[in-house]
Short mmCIF file of C-alpha atoms in Angstrom, two decimals:
data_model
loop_
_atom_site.label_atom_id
_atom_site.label_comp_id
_atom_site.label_asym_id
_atom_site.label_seq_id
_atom_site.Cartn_x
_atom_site.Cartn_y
_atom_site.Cartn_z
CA UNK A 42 -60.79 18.73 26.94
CA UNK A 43 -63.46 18.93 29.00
CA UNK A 44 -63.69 21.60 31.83
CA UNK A 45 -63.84 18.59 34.29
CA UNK A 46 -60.31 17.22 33.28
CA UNK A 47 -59.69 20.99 32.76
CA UNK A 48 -59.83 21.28 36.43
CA UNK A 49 -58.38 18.14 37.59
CA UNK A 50 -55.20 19.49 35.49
CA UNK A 51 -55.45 22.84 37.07
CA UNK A 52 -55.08 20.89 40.89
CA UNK A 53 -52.30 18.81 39.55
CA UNK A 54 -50.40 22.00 38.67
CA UNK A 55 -51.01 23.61 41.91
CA UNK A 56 -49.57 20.90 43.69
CA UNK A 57 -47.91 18.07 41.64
CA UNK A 58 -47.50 15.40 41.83
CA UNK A 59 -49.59 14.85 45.17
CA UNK A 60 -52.72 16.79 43.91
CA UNK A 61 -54.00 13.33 41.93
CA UNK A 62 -54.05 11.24 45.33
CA UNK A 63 -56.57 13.34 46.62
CA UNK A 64 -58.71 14.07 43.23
CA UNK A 65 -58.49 10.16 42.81
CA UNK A 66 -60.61 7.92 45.21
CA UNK A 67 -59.04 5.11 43.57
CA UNK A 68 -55.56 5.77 45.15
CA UNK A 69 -56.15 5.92 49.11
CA UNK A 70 -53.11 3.48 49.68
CA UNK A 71 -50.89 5.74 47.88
CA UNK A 72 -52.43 8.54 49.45
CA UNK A 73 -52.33 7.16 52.66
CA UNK A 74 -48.07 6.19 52.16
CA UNK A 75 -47.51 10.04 51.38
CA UNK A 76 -49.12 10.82 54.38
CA UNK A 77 -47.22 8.41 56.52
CA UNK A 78 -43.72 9.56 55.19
CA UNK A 79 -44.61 12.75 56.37
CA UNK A 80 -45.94 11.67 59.86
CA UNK A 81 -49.36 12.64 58.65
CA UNK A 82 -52.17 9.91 60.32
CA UNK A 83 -54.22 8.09 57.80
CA UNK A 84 -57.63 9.36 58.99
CA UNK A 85 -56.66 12.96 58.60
CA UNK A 86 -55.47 12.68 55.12
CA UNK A 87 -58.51 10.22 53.78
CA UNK A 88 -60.86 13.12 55.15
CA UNK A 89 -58.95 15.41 53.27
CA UNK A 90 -59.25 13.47 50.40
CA UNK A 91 -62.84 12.96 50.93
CA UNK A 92 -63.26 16.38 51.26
CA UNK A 93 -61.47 17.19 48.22
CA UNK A 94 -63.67 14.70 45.88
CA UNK A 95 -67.31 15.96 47.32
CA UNK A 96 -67.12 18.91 45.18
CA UNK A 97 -64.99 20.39 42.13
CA UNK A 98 -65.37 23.78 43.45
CA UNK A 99 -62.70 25.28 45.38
CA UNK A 100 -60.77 22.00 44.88
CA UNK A 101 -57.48 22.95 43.65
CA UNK A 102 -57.23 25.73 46.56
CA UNK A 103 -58.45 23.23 49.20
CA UNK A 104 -55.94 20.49 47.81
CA UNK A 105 -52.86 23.01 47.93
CA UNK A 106 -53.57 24.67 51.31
CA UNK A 107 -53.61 20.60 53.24
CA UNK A 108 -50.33 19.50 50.57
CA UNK A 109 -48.24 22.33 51.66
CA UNK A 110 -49.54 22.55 55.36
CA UNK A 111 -46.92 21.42 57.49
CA UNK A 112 -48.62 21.85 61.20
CA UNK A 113 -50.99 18.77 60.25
CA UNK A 114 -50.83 16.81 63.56
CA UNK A 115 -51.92 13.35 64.32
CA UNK A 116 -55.37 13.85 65.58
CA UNK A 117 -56.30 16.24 63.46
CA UNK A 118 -59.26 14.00 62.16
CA UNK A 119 -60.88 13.04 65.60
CA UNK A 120 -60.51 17.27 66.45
CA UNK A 121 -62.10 17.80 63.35
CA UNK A 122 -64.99 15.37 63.91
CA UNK A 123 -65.31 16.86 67.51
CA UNK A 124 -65.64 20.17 65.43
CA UNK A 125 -68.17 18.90 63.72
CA UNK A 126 -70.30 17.57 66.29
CA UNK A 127 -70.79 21.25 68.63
CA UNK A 128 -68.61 23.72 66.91
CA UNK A 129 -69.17 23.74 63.18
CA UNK A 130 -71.34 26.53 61.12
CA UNK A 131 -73.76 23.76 60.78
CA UNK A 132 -72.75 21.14 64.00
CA UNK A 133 -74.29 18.15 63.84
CA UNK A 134 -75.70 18.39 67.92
CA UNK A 135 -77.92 21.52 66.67
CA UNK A 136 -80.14 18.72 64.41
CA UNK A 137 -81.09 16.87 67.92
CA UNK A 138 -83.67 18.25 69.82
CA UNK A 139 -83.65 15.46 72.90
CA UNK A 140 -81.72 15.50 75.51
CA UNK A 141 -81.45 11.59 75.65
CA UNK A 142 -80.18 11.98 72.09
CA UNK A 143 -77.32 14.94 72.76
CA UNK A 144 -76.65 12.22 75.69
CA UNK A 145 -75.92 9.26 73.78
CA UNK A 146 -73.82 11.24 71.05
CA UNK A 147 -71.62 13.02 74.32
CA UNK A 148 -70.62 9.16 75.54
CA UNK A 149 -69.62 8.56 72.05
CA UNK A 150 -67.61 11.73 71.83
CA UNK A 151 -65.90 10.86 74.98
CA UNK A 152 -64.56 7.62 73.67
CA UNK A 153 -63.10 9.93 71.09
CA UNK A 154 -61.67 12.35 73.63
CA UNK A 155 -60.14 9.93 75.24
CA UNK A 156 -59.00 8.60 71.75
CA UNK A 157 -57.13 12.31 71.19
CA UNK A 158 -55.49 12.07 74.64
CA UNK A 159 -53.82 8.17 73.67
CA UNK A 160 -55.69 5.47 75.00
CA UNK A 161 -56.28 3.03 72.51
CA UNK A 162 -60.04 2.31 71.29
CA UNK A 163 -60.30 -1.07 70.23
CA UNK A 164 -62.93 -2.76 67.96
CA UNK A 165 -64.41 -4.63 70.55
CA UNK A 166 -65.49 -1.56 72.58
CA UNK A 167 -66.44 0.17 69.63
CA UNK A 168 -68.86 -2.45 68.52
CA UNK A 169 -70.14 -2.36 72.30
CA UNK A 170 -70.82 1.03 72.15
CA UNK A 171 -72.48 0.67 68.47
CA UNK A 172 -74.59 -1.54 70.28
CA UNK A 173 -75.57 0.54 72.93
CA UNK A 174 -75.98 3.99 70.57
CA UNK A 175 -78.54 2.24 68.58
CA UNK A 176 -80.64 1.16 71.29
CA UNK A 177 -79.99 4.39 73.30
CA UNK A 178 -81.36 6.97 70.31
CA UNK A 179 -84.71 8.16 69.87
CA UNK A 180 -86.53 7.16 66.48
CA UNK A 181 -87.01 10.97 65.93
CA UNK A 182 -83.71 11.57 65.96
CA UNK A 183 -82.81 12.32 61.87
CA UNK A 184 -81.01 9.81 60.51
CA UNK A 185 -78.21 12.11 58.71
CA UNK A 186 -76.92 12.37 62.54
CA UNK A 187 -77.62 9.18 63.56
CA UNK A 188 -76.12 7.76 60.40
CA UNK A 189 -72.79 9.91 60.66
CA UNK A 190 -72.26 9.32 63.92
CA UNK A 191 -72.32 5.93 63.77
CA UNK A 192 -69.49 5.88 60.86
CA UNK A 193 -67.17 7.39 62.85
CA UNK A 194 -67.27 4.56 66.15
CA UNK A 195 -64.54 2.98 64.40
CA UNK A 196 -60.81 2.30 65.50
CA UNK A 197 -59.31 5.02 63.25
CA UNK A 198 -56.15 2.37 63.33
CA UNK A 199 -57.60 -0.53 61.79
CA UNK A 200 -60.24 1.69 60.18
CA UNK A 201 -58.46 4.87 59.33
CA UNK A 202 -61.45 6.50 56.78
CA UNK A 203 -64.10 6.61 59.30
CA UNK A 204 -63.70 10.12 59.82
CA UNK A 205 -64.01 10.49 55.63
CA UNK A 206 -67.36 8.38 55.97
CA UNK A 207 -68.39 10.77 58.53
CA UNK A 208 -67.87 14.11 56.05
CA UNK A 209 -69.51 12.17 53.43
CA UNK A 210 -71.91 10.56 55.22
CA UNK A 211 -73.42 14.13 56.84
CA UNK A 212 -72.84 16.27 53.86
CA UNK A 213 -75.27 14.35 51.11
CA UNK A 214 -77.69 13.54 54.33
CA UNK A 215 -78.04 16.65 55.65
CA UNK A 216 -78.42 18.46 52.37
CA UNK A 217 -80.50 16.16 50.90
CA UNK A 218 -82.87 16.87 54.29
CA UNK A 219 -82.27 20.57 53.74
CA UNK A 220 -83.11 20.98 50.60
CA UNK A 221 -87.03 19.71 50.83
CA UNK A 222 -87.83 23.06 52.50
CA UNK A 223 -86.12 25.57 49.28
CA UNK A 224 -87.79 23.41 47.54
CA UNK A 225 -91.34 23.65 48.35
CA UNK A 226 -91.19 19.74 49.07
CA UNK A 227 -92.08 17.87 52.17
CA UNK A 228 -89.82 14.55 52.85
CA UNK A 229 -93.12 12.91 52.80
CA UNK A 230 -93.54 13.68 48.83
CA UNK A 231 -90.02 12.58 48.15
CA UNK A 232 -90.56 9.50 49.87
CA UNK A 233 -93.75 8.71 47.95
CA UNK A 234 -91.60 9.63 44.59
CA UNK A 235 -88.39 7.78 45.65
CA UNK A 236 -90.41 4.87 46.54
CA UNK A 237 -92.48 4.82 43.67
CA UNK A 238 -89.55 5.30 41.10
CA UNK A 239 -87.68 2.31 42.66
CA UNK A 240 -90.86 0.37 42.43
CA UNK A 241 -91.30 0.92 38.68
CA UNK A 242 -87.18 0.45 38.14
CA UNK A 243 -87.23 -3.04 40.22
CA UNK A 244 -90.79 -4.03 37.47
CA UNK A 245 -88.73 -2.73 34.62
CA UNK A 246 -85.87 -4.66 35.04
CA UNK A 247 -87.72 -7.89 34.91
CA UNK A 248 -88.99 -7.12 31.64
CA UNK A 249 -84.99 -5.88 30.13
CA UNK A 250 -84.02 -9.32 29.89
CA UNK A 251 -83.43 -10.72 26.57
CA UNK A 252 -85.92 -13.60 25.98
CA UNK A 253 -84.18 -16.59 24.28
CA UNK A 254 -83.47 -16.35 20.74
CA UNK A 255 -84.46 -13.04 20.60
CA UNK A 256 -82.36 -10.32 18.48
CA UNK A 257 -81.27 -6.67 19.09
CA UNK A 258 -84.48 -5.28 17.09
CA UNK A 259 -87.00 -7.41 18.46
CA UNK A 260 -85.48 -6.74 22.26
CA UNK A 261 -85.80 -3.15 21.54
CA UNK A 262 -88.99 -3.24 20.40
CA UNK A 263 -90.33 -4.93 23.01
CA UNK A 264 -88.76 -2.72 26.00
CA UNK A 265 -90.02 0.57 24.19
CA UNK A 266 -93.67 -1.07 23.94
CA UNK A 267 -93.26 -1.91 27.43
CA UNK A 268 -92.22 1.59 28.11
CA UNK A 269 -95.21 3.31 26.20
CA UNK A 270 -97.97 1.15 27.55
CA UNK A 271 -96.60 1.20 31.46
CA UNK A 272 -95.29 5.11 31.77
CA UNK A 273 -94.00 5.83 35.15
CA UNK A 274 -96.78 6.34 37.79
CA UNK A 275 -95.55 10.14 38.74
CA UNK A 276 -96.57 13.21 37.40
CA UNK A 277 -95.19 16.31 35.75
CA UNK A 278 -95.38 18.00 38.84
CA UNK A 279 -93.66 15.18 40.59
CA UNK A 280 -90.78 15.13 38.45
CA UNK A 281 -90.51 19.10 38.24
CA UNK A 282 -90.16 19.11 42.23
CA UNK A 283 -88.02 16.38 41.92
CA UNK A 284 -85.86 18.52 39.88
CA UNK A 285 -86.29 21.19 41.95
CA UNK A 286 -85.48 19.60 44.92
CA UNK A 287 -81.50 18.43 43.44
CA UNK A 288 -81.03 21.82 42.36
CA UNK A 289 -81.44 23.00 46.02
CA UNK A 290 -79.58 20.03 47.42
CA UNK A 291 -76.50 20.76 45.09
CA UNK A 292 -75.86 24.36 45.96
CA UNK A 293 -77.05 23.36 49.51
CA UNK A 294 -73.53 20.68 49.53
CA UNK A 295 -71.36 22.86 47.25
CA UNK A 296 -71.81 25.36 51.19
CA UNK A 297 -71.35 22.52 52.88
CA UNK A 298 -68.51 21.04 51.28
CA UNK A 299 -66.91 24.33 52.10
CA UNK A 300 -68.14 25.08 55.23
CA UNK A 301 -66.23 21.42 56.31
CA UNK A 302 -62.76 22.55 54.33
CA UNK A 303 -62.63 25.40 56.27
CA UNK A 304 -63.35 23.52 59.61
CA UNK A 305 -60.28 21.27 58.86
CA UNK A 306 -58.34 23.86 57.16
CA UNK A 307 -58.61 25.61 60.56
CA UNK A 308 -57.67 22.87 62.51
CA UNK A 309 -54.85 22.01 60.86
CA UNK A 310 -53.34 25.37 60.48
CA UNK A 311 -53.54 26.44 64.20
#
């Protein structure tokens, strides 16, 4: 067994048989009808689930502690994306340095408010204000905020795992932006790298496909000669910052991951 499945049983134990809806991103409709037996909104519960999936650490603890939590009210989601935007270890308004930025984010936080307090949102004035965010933020503003803001102008309704595209959404962007500066990388280099990678990838691909007639052996052959004579145009030093770089992004969203539990953990268990 491996210590993956290992864990996944260890969850299951701690809280059977719910555990597996939230270790299993393939079950959100299940997961979402246990939550609505128990008066539990569907945003709330996908972001837990989210949560739960972004990292194997703490997992069975974090799983437990939302199962048997029985304060969960509806809203929790929207408070916890709220959270997130000014109150949070790492908020998502301390990445914006202009005010016009912090500006347009506010208006879309307000729609939320007024979300919280009842009124219904409804996709039309979400995709107004969509509209009107994109045109209204700065291009300096860093696209892991820009990006998870954007996922959440949804009508949690019709669209209940907005909120769970948010978490996602901020925790790979964010670290992935974090991480250049551990690493000894600038953005800059990984752009030049990422860019030349999928370059070579998209060349490659038009050379793996089997010419007519041709056999396993001889379609080997010919991708490894293709390989040898047209190497990857990157470095050793490229690919060792490269590796650097993940290293530092993993533990950098194994924090993060937690750091976001705790947020709705705390929410939820006022």
């Amino acid at each position: 067994m491996t210590e993956h499945n290992q864990r996944l049983q260890d969850v299951a134990a701690a809280a059977d048989p719910v555990a597996p809806l939230f270790t299993d991103g393939s079950r959100s409709a299940a997961l979402i009808e246990w939550a609505g037996s128990r008066g539990i909104d569907a945003a709330t519960i996908l972001l837990a689930g989210e949560l739960s999936r972004m990292d194997e650490h703490g997992q069975a603890a974090f799983v437990t502690a939302i199962v048997e939590e029985a304060r969960i009210q509806p809203g929790d989601g929207l408070r916890w994306l709220l959270w997130l935007w000014n109150d949070a270890p790492t908020p998502i308004r301390s990445r914006l340095s202009e005010e016009r930025d912090i500006r347009a984010v506010e208006e879309v936080m307000e729609i939320h408010r007024r979300a919280l307090a009842g009124e219904a949102v409804s996709n039309p004035v979400w995709r107004a204000a969509r509209r009107q965010f994109a045109a209204a933020m700065t291009p300096e503003a860093p696209a892991a905020a820009v990006e998870a803001i954007m996922s959440s102008m949804w009508d949690l309704h019709a669209t209940p795992g907005a909120v769970a595209d948010v978490a996602s959404t901020w925790i790979v962007q964010s670290s992935a932006a974090d991480a250049f500066e551990p690493a000894g990388w600038t953005a800059a280099e990984h752009h030049r790298v990422q860019s030349t990678w999928d370059a070579y990838g998209i060349e490659q691909a038009h050379h793996n496909r089997r010419l007519p007639g041709e056999d396993d052996a001889a379609f080997g052959e010919r991708l490894q000669r293709y390989t040898l004579e047209n190497p990857v145009p990157l470095s050793s030093d490229d690919f060792d910052n490269w590796r650097t770089w993940q290293a530092e992004r993993q533990k950098i969203m194994t924090a993060r991951v937690e750091e976001l539990r705790a947020g709705l953990r705390g929410i939820v268990s006022r």
